């Protein structure tokens, strides 16, 4: 991992089009301003990990639970 | 081709029905899946790994579960899905089952987007607090989910 030291207001650039600026430092929190091309997705790592964890939970299922769900749904919706 | 599955035994699937997921499902290495939608389990479908018999996900078409829910793809994601400008997509929500049906949830934060014309799919992660990874599926009958506008 590349480790850089930056002061308040300083910027790190990644390639030609991504800039990350230290906007605010308060206690153990750092606020970052990120400039990236158009619609590129930028997210906190926790969200990515949350989806990954949810996948793991979702992959562990039993056929009986699915049958229960279908029966339950049959009672709730009328399609 | 014949596919071994833990839950459904051996199944026969057309070679041209295999869905490529070049980026896999997050946390899993498998890259090829088939979608199975047996009538008796409607509206649920399964996304079954071709490579790992035990790996399968229960999914539901987002339009059926949360009619307001929409995913806006980034240019990068559209490209990854080999999507044409007017190309149609199918958004699938991964369902986390539970023994108690009222505890069944759908993952609105990490939908699986399928390009049905090319059979390429990708799990997309949406930023923002308005999408829950554990949205109760049946509560949606009363309370529509917020519309998703992507990143």
mmCIF file of C-alpha atoms in Angstrom:
data_model
loop_
_atom_site.group_PDB
_atom_site.id
_atom_site.type_symbol
_atom_site.label_atom_id
_atom_site.label_comp_id
_atom_site.label_asym_id
_atom_site.label_seq_id
_atom_site.Cartn_x
_atom_site.Cartn_y
_atom_site.Cartn_z
ATOM 1 C CA UNK A 1 0.000 0.000 0.000
ATOM 2 C CA UNK A 2 1.197 3.463 -0.873
ATOM 3 C CA UNK A 3 1.120 5.713 2.174
ATOM 4 C CA UNK A 4 1.231 9.501 1.759
ATOM 5 C CA UNK A 5 1.175 12.295 4.313
ATOM 6 C CA UNK A 6 -1.069 15.236 3.460
ATOM 7 C CA UNK A 7 -1.878 18.456 5.253
ATOM 8 C CA UNK A 8 -5.243 20.119 5.535
ATOM 9 C CA UNK A 9 -6.328 21.329 2.071
ATOM 10 C CA UNK A 10 -3.771 19.241 0.214
ATOM 11 C CA UNK A 11 -4.708 16.900 -2.586
ATOM 12 C CA UNK A 12 -3.845 13.426 -3.814
ATOM 13 C CA UNK A 13 -4.489 12.698 -7.478
ATOM 14 C CA UNK A 14 -5.026 9.261 -8.923
ATOM 15 C CA UNK A 15 -4.384 9.047 -12.627
ATOM 16 C CA UNK A 16 -5.553 12.037 -14.641
ATOM 17 C CA UNK A 17 -9.061 12.305 -13.408
ATOM 18 C CA UNK A 18 -9.434 11.534 -9.710
ATOM 19 C CA UNK A 19 -8.581 14.101 -7.034
ATOM 20 C CA UNK A 20 -8.970 13.550 -3.307
ATOM 21 C CA UNK A 21 -8.660 16.558 -1.047
ATOM 22 C CA UNK A 22 -8.379 16.708 2.722
ATOM 23 C CA UNK A 23 -11.230 19.075 3.548
ATOM 24 C CA UNK A 24 -11.450 18.875 7.307
ATOM 25 C CA UNK A 25 -9.737 17.150 10.212
ATOM 26 C CA UNK A 26 -11.460 16.831 13.547
ATOM 27 C CA UNK A 27 -10.340 14.444 16.287
ATOM 28 C CA UNK A 28 -10.033 11.036 14.666
ATOM 29 C CA UNK A 29 -12.153 11.996 11.664
ATOM 30 C CA UNK A 30 -10.975 13.186 8.300
ATOM 31 C CA UNK A 31 -13.343 14.643 5.723
ATOM 32 C CA UNK A 32 -12.340 14.033 2.154
ATOM 33 C CA UNK A 33 -13.527 15.811 -0.948
ATOM 34 C CA UNK A 34 -13.440 13.602 -4.007
ATOM 35 C CA UNK A 35 -13.561 14.688 -7.630
ATOM 36 C CA UNK A 36 -14.002 11.873 -10.099
ATOM 37 C CA UNK A 37 -15.352 11.531 -13.626
ATOM 38 C CA UNK A 38 -19.099 11.844 -14.118
ATOM 39 C CA UNK A 39 -20.970 8.916 -12.811
ATOM 40 C CA UNK A 40 -18.199 6.833 -11.254
ATOM 41 C CA UNK A 41 -19.420 5.107 -8.106
ATOM 42 C CA UNK A 42 -17.630 6.095 -4.947
ATOM 43 C CA UNK A 43 -18.607 4.542 -1.672
ATOM 44 C CA UNK A 44 -17.520 3.882 1.841
ATOM 45 C CA UNK A 45 -15.935 0.468 2.120
ATOM 46 C CA UNK A 46 -18.436 -0.578 4.803
ATOM 47 C CA UNK A 47 -21.218 -0.529 2.237
ATOM 48 C CA UNK A 48 -19.328 -2.816 -0.059
ATOM 49 C CA UNK A 49 -18.579 -5.138 2.866
ATOM 50 C CA UNK A 50 -22.208 -5.015 3.964
ATOM 51 C CA UNK A 51 -23.357 -6.251 0.571
ATOM 52 C CA UNK A 52 -20.685 -8.928 0.634
ATOM 53 C CA UNK A 53 -21.824 -10.082 4.077
ATOM 54 C CA UNK A 54 -25.440 -10.057 3.025
ATOM 55 C CA UNK A 55 -24.531 -12.254 0.043
ATOM 56 C CA UNK A 56 -23.000 -14.734 2.423
ATOM 57 C CA UNK A 57 -26.152 -14.816 4.543
ATOM 58 C CA UNK A 58 -28.323 -15.066 1.443
ATOM 59 C CA UNK A 59 -26.320 -17.984 0.049
ATOM 60 C CA UNK A 60 -27.072 -20.040 3.145
ATOM 61 C CA UNK A 61 -30.682 -21.048 2.630
ATOM 62 C CA UNK A 62 -32.858 -24.119 2.777
ATOM 63 C CA UNK A 63 -35.426 -25.242 0.242
ATOM 64 C CA UNK A 64 -38.005 -25.473 3.023
ATOM 65 C CA UNK A 65 -37.624 -21.762 3.767
ATOM 66 C CA UNK A 66 -38.294 -20.963 0.131
ATOM 67 C CA UNK A 67 -41.420 -23.094 0.115
ATOM 68 C CA UNK A 68 -42.601 -21.346 3.292
ATOM 69 C CA UNK A 69 -41.988 -17.990 1.668
ATOM 70 C CA UNK A 70 -43.970 -18.941 -1.456
ATOM 71 C CA UNK A 71 -46.891 -20.124 0.657
ATOM 72 C CA UNK A 72 -46.758 -17.044 2.832
ATOM 73 C CA UNK A 73 -46.648 -14.781 -0.191
ATOM 74 C CA UNK A 74 -49.574 -16.609 -1.767
ATOM 75 C CA UNK A 75 -51.581 -15.518 1.246
ATOM 76 C CA UNK A 76 -50.408 -11.902 1.099
ATOM 77 C CA UNK A 77 -50.540 -11.041 -2.604
ATOM 78 C CA UNK A 78 -53.082 -11.937 -5.210
ATOM 79 C CA UNK A 79 -51.434 -12.339 -8.571
ATOM 80 C CA UNK B 1 -24.982 -29.252 -20.178
ATOM 81 C CA UNK B 2 -25.631 -31.040 -16.913
ATOM 82 C CA UNK B 3 -25.131 -29.059 -13.727
ATOM 83 C CA UNK B 4 -24.776 -30.597 -10.292
ATOM 84 C CA UNK B 5 -26.642 -28.689 -7.600
ATOM 85 C CA UNK B 6 -26.864 -29.383 -3.892
ATOM 86 C CA UNK B 7 -30.467 -28.297 -3.465
ATOM 87 C CA UNK B 8 -32.079 -29.501 -6.664
ATOM 88 C CA UNK B 9 -29.968 -32.444 -7.740
ATOM 89 C CA UNK B 10 -28.636 -32.678 -11.256
ATOM 90 C CA UNK B 11 -30.257 -30.324 -13.724
ATOM 91 C CA UNK B 12 -29.998 -30.012 -17.482
ATOM 92 C CA UNK B 13 -29.402 -26.513 -18.794
ATOM 93 C CA UNK B 14 -28.992 -25.185 -22.318
ATOM 94 C CA UNK B 15 -25.419 -24.063 -22.904
ATOM 95 C CA UNK B 16 -26.762 -20.815 -24.328
ATOM 96 C CA UNK B 17 -28.649 -19.994 -21.114
ATOM 97 C CA UNK B 18 -25.556 -19.525 -19.014
ATOM 98 C CA UNK B 19 -25.176 -16.106 -17.453
ATOM 99 C CA UNK B 20 -21.683 -14.678 -17.246
ATOM 100 C CA UNK B 21 -20.826 -12.655 -14.156
ATOM 101 C CA UNK B 22 -17.277 -11.476 -14.864
ATOM 102 C CA UNK B 23 -17.116 -9.727 -11.486
ATOM 103 C CA UNK B 24 -18.908 -12.498 -9.621
ATOM 104 C CA UNK B 25 -21.218 -11.995 -6.683
ATOM 105 C CA UNK B 26 -19.409 -9.985 -4.008
ATOM 106 C CA UNK B 27 -17.525 -12.352 -1.764
ATOM 107 C CA UNK B 28 -17.757 -15.275 -4.187
ATOM 108 C CA UNK B 29 -15.388 -16.241 -6.954
ATOM 109 C CA UNK B 30 -17.883 -18.015 -9.218
ATOM 110 C CA UNK B 31 -18.315 -16.423 -12.611
ATOM 111 C CA UNK B 32 -21.014 -18.478 -14.321
ATOM 112 C CA UNK B 33 -24.596 -18.903 -13.187
ATOM 113 C CA UNK B 34 -27.910 -20.099 -14.516
ATOM 114 C CA UNK B 35 -31.248 -18.633 -13.661
ATOM 115 C CA UNK B 36 -33.954 -21.086 -12.748
ATOM 116 C CA UNK B 37 -37.547 -20.043 -12.295
ATOM 117 C CA UNK B 38 -39.726 -23.013 -11.493
ATOM 118 C CA UNK B 39 -43.412 -22.111 -11.598
ATOM 119 C CA UNK B 40 -44.108 -23.449 -8.143
ATOM 120 C CA UNK B 41 -41.597 -21.090 -6.553
ATOM 121 C CA UNK B 42 -42.772 -17.958 -8.353
ATOM 122 C CA UNK B 43 -42.124 -15.101 -7.931
ATOM 123 C CA UNK B 44 -38.773 -16.280 -6.638
ATOM 124 C CA UNK B 45 -36.015 -17.463 -8.967
ATOM 125 C CA UNK B 46 -32.674 -19.042 -8.224
ATOM 126 C CA UNK B 47 -29.329 -17.923 -9.433
ATOM 127 C CA UNK B 48 -27.404 -21.167 -9.378
ATOM 128 C CA UNK B 49 -23.637 -21.358 -9.793
ATOM 129 C CA UNK B 50 -22.515 -23.606 -12.615
ATOM 130 C CA UNK B 51 -19.216 -24.183 -10.844
ATOM 131 C CA UNK B 52 -20.210 -24.784 -7.211
ATOM 132 C CA UNK B 53 -23.166 -27.136 -6.588
ATOM 133 C CA UNK B 54 -23.881 -25.628 -3.150
ATOM 134 C CA UNK B 55 -23.840 -22.016 -4.278
ATOM 135 C CA UNK B 56 -27.158 -20.546 -5.214
ATOM 136 C CA UNK B 57 -29.014 -17.344 -4.453
ATOM 137 C CA UNK B 58 -32.718 -16.770 -4.246
ATOM 138 C CA UNK B 59 -33.585 -13.681 -6.267
ATOM 139 C CA UNK B 60 -36.719 -11.779 -7.124
ATOM 140 C CA UNK B 61 -37.390 -9.410 -10.002
ATOM 141 C CA UNK B 62 -37.258 -5.925 -8.480
ATOM 142 C CA UNK B 63 -40.300 -4.842 -10.493
ATOM 143 C CA UNK B 64 -42.404 -7.451 -8.762
ATOM 144 C CA UNK B 65 -41.124 -6.731 -5.274
ATOM 145 C CA UNK B 66 -40.655 -2.953 -5.216
ATOM 146 C CA UNK B 67 -42.296 -1.337 -8.208
ATOM 147 C CA UNK B 68 -40.725 2.096 -7.543
ATOM 148 C CA UNK B 69 -37.200 0.808 -7.270
ATOM 149 C CA UNK B 70 -34.891 1.799 -10.106
ATOM 150 C CA UNK B 71 -31.176 1.496 -10.678
ATOM 151 C CA UNK B 72 -29.252 4.002 -12.774
ATOM 152 C CA UNK B 73 -26.111 2.414 -14.127
ATOM 153 C CA UNK B 74 -22.820 4.211 -14.575
ATOM 154 C CA UNK B 75 -21.163 4.279 -18.000
ATOM 155 C CA UNK B 76 -18.593 1.829 -16.680
ATOM 156 C CA UNK B 77 -21.252 -0.592 -15.505
ATOM 157 C CA UNK B 78 -23.180 -0.381 -18.777
ATOM 158 C CA UNK B 79 -19.997 -1.180 -20.613
ATOM 159 C CA UNK B 80 -19.260 -4.089 -18.314
ATOM 160 C CA UNK B 81 -22.721 -5.445 -19.113
ATOM 161 C CA UNK B 82 -22.178 -4.925 -22.868
ATOM 162 C CA UNK B 83 -25.371 -2.899 -22.790
ATOM 163 C CA UNK B 84 -26.581 -1.008 -25.855
ATOM 164 C CA UNK B 85 -27.936 2.479 -25.453
ATOM 165 C CA UNK B 86 -31.561 1.314 -25.572
ATOM 166 C CA UNK B 87 -30.736 -2.055 -24.069
ATOM 167 C CA UNK B 88 -33.209 -3.467 -21.628
ATOM 168 C CA UNK B 89 -32.031 -4.572 -18.186
ATOM 169 C CA UNK B 90 -33.538 -6.831 -15.577
ATOM 170 C CA UNK B 91 -32.872 -5.896 -11.973
ATOM 171 C CA UNK B 92 -32.805 -8.797 -9.552
ATOM 172 C CA UNK B 93 -32.783 -8.436 -5.798
ATOM 173 C CA UNK B 94 -30.944 -11.003 -3.732
ATOM 174 C CA UNK B 95 -33.294 -12.421 -1.130
ATOM 175 C CA UNK B 96 -32.156 -13.490 2.312
ATOM 176 C CA UNK B 97 -34.589 -16.160 3.408
ATOM 177 C CA UNK B 98 -35.562 -16.925 6.955
ATOM 178 C CA UNK B 99 -37.566 -19.619 8.665
ATOM 179 C CA UNK B 100 -39.929 -16.837 9.661
ATOM 180 C CA UNK B 101 -41.351 -15.404 6.400
ATOM 181 C CA UNK B 102 -41.887 -11.971 7.952
ATOM 182 C CA UNK B 103 -38.110 -11.766 8.455
ATOM 183 C CA UNK B 104 -37.306 -12.346 4.778
ATOM 184 C CA UNK B 105 -35.385 -9.446 3.330
ATOM 185 C CA UNK B 106 -34.274 -8.237 -0.079
ATOM 186 C CA UNK B 107 -30.987 -6.494 -0.713
ATOM 187 C CA UNK B 108 -31.718 -3.103 -2.258
ATOM 188 C CA UNK B 109 -28.152 -1.933 -1.777
ATOM 189 C CA UNK B 110 -26.576 -4.629 -3.936
ATOM 190 C CA UNK B 111 -28.916 -5.474 -6.833
ATOM 191 C CA UNK B 112 -27.874 -7.851 -9.578
ATOM 192 C CA UNK B 113 -28.327 -6.229 -12.967
ATOM 193 C CA UNK B 114 -28.776 -8.562 -15.918
ATOM 194 C CA UNK B 115 -28.455 -7.775 -19.585
ATOM 195 C CA UNK B 116 -30.928 -10.363 -20.864
ATOM 196 C CA UNK B 117 -29.885 -9.981 -24.501
ATOM 197 C CA UNK B 118 -26.257 -10.856 -23.827
ATOM 198 C CA UNK B 119 -26.702 -12.846 -20.602
ATOM 199 C CA UNK B 120 -24.143 -10.843 -18.716
ATOM 200 C CA UNK B 121 -24.863 -9.820 -15.141
ATOM 201 C CA UNK B 122 -23.208 -7.746 -12.484
ATOM 202 C CA UNK B 123 -23.865 -7.053 -8.847
ATOM 203 C CA UNK B 124 -23.898 -3.301 -8.384
ATOM 204 C CA UNK B 125 -23.341 -1.568 -5.041
ATOM 205 C CA UNK B 126 -25.378 1.581 -4.495
ATOM 206 C CA UNK B 127 -24.077 4.268 -2.159
ATOM 207 C CA UNK B 128 -26.410 6.065 0.151
ATOM 208 C CA UNK B 129 -28.358 5.459 3.317
ATOM 209 C CA UNK B 130 -31.702 5.192 1.565
ATOM 210 C CA UNK B 131 -31.082 1.658 0.340
ATOM 211 C CA UNK B 132 -31.186 -1.123 2.842
ATOM 212 C CA UNK B 133 -29.285 -4.337 2.366
ATOM 213 C CA UNK B 134 -32.033 -5.888 4.496
ATOM 214 C CA UNK B 135 -35.318 -4.459 3.292
ATOM 215 C CA UNK B 136 -38.205 -6.561 4.621
ATOM 216 C CA UNK B 137 -39.837 -8.121 1.580
ATOM 217 C CA UNK B 138 -43.365 -8.331 2.810
ATOM 218 C CA UNK B 139 -43.534 -4.920 4.467
ATOM 219 C CA UNK B 140 -43.325 -3.586 0.914
ATOM 220 C CA UNK B 141 -47.004 -4.388 0.451
ATOM 221 C CA UNK B 142 -47.910 -1.334 2.523
ATOM 222 C CA UNK B 143 -44.866 0.853 2.148
ATOM 223 C CA UNK B 144 -43.245 1.357 -1.239
ATOM 224 C CA UNK B 145 -39.445 1.399 -1.252
ATOM 225 C CA UNK B 146 -37.721 4.659 -2.112
ATOM 226 C CA UNK B 147 -36.735 5.033 -5.758
ATOM 227 C CA UNK B 148 -33.088 4.327 -6.382
ATOM 228 C CA UNK B 149 -31.275 6.791 -8.555
ATOM 229 C CA UNK B 150 -27.876 5.180 -8.549
ATOM 230 C CA UNK B 151 -24.607 6.775 -7.403
#
